[in-house]
mmCIF file of C-alpha atoms in Angstrom:
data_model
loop_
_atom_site.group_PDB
_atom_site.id
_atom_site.type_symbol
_atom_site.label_atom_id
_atom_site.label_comp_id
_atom_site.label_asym_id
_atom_site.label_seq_id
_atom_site.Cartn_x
_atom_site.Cartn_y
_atom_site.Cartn_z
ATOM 1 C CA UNK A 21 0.000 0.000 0.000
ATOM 2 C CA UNK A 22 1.081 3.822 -1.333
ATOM 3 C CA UNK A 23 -0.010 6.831 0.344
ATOM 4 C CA UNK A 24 -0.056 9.753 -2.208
ATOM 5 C CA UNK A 25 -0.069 13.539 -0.123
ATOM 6 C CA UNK A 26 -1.455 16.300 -2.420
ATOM 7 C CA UNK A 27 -3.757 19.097 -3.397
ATOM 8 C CA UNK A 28 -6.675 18.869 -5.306
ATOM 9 C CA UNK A 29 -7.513 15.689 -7.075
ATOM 10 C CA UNK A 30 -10.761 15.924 -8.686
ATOM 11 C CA UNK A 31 -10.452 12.310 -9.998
ATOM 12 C CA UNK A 32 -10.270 10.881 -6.241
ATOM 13 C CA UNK A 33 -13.008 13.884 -5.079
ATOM 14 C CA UNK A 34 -15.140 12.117 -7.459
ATOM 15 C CA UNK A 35 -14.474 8.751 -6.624
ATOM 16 C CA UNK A 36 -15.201 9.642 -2.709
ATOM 17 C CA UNK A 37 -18.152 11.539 -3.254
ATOM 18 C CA UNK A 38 -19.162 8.452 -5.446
ATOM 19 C CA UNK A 39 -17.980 5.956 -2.888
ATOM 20 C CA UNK A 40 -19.683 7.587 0.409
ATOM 21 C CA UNK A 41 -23.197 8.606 -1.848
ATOM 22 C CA UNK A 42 -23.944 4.752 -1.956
ATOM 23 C CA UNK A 43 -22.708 4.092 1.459
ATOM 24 C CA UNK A 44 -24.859 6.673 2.900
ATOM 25 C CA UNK A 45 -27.794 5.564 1.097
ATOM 26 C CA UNK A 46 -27.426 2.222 1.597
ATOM 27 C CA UNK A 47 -27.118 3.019 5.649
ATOM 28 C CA UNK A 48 -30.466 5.125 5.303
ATOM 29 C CA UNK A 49 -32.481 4.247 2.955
ATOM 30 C CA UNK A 50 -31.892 8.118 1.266
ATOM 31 C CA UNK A 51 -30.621 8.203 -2.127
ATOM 32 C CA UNK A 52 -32.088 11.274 -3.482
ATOM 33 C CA UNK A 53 -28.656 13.297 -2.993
ATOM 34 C CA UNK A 54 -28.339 16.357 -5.791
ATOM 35 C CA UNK A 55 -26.518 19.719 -6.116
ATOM 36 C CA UNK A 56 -28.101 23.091 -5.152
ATOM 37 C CA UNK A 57 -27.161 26.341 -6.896
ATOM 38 C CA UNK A 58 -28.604 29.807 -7.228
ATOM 39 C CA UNK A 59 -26.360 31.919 -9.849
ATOM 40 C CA UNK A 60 -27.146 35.983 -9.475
ATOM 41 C CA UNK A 61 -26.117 38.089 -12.651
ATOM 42 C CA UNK A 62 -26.221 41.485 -14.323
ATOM 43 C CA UNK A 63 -27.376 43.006 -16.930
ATOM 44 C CA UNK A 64 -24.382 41.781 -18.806
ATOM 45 C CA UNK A 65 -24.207 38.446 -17.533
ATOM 46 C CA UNK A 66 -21.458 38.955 -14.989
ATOM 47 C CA UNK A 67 -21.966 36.967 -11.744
ATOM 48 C CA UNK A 68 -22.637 39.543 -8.686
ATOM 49 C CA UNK A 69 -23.403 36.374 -6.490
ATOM 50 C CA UNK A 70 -24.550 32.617 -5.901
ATOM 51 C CA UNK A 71 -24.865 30.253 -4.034
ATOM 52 C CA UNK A 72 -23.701 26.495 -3.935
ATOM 53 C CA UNK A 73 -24.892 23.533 -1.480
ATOM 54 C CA UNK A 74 -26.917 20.393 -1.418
ATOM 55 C CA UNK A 75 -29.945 18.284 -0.457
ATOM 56 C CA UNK A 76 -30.120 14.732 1.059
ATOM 57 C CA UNK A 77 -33.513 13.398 1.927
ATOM 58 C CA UNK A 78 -35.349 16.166 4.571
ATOM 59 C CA UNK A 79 -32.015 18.309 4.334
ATOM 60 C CA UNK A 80 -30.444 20.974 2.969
ATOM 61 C CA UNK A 81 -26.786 22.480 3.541
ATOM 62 C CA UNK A 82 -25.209 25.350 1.853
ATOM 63 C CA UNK A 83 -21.331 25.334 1.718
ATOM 64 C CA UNK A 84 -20.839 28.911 -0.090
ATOM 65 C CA UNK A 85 -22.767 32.280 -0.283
ATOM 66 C CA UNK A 86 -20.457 35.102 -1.804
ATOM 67 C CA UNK A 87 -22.277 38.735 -2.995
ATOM 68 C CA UNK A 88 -19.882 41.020 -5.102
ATOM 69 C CA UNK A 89 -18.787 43.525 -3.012
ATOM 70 C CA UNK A 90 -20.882 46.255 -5.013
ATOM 71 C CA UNK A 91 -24.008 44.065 -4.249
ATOM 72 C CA UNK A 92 -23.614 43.953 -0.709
ATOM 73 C CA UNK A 93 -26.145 45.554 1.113
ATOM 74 C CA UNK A 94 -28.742 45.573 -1.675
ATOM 75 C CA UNK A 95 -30.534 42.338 -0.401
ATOM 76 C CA UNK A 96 -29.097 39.960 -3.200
ATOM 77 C CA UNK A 97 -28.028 37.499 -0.012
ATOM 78 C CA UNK A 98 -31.690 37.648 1.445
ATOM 79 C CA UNK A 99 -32.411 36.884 -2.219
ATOM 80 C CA UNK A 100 -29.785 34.249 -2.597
ATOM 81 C CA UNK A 101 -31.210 32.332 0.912
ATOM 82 C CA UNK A 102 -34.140 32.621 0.179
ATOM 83 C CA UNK A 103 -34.597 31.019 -3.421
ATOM 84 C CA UNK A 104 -32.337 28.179 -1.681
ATOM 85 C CA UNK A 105 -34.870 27.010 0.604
ATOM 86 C CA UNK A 106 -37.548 27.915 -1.183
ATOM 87 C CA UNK A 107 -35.992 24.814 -3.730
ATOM 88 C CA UNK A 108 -34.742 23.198 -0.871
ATOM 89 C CA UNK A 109 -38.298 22.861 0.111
ATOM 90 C CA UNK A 110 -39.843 21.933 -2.817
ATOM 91 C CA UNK A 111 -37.286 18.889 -3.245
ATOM 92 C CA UNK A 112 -38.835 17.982 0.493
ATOM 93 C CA UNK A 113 -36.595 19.241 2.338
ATOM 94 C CA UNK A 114 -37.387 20.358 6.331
ATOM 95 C CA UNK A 115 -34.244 22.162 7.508
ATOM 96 C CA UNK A 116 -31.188 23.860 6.234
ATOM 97 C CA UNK A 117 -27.488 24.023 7.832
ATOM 98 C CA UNK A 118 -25.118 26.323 7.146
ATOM 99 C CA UNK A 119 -21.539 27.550 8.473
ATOM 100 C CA UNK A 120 -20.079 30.918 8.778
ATOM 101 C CA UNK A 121 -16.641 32.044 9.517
ATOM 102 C CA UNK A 122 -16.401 34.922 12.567
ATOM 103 C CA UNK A 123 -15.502 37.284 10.386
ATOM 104 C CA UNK A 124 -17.659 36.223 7.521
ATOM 105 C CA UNK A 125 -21.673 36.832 8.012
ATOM 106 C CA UNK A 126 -22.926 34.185 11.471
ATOM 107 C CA UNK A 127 -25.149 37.612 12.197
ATOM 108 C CA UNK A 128 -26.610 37.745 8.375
ATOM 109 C CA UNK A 129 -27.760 34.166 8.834
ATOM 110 C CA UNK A 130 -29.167 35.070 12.232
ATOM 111 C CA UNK A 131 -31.642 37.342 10.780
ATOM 112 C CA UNK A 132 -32.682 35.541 8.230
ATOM 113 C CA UNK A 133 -34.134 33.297 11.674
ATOM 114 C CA UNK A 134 -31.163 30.863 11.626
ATOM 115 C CA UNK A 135 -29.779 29.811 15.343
ATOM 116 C CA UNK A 136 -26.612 28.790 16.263
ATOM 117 C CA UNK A 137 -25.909 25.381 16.859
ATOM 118 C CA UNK A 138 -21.698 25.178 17.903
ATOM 119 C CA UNK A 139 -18.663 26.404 16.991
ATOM 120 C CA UNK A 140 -15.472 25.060 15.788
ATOM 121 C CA UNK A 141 -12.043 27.292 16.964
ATOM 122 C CA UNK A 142 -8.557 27.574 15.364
ATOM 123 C CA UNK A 143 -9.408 29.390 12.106
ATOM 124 C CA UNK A 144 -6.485 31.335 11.338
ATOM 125 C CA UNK A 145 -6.236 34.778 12.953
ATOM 126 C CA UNK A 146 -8.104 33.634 16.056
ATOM 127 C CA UNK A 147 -11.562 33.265 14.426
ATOM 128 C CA UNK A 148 -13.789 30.197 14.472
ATOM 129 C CA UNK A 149 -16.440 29.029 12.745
ATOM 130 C CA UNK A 150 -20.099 29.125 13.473
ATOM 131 C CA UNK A 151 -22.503 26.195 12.954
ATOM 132 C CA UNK A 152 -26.265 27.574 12.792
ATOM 133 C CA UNK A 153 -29.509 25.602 11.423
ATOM 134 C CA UNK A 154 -32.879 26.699 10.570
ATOM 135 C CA UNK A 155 -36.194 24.638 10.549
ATOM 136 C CA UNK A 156 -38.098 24.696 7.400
ATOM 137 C CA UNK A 157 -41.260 23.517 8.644
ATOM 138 C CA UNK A 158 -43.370 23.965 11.573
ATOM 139 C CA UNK A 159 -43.474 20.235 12.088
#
């Protein structure tokens, strides 16, 4: 046996994600895994900001939000959340997780009625990073 120590390697990324898909089903039953996105652009067609997660069964996690820094503050991140769960929803899903560095946005995602869960430390520069969750349903 041959460890290999790297950066990216999209060939094993797929492999993994192919890998732990059918293992995770097979544990639960869930196969109905599939890739959320919600692209934002101008007038021109440049991105000013998406949005890039998935849903498993009854859940939904988003891994990145970004808004170009001209967009910020013009609601495009409400906008961005919001279309996300409303999909999220409508592929059954009943809650949505999310994390957020320190100095990223944790009090953006608190006002759109997300509450923190945890919190990891040691992100560089003394920060950590904040875990929050948000019920889709009143169920």
């Amino acid at each position: 046996m041959r460890l290999s120590v790297g950066g990216e390697d999209k060939e094993l990324s797929e492999l993994l994600d192919t890998a732990l898909t059918e293992f995770n089903g097979r544990a639960t039953g869930v196969t109905d895994e599939g890739e959320l996105s919600v692209r934002a652009t101008d007038d021109t067609g440049a991105v000013v900001g998406g949005l890039t997660g998935w849903t498993w069964g009854d859940s939904c996690e988003i891994h990145m939000l970004w808004v170009r820094d001209d967009q910020r503050g013009t609601g495009l991140g409400t906008r961005l959340m919001r279309a996300a769960e409303a999909e999220a929803r409508r592929r059954g899903c009943r809650h949505v997780a999310v994390s957020s560095y320190t100095f990223q946005a944790p009090g953006f995602y608190r006002s759109l009625g997300y509450t923190e869960t945890g919190r990891t430390p040691g992100v560089p520069g003394g920060h950590e990073d904040v875990h929050l969750y948000r019920r889709l349903t009143d169920d």
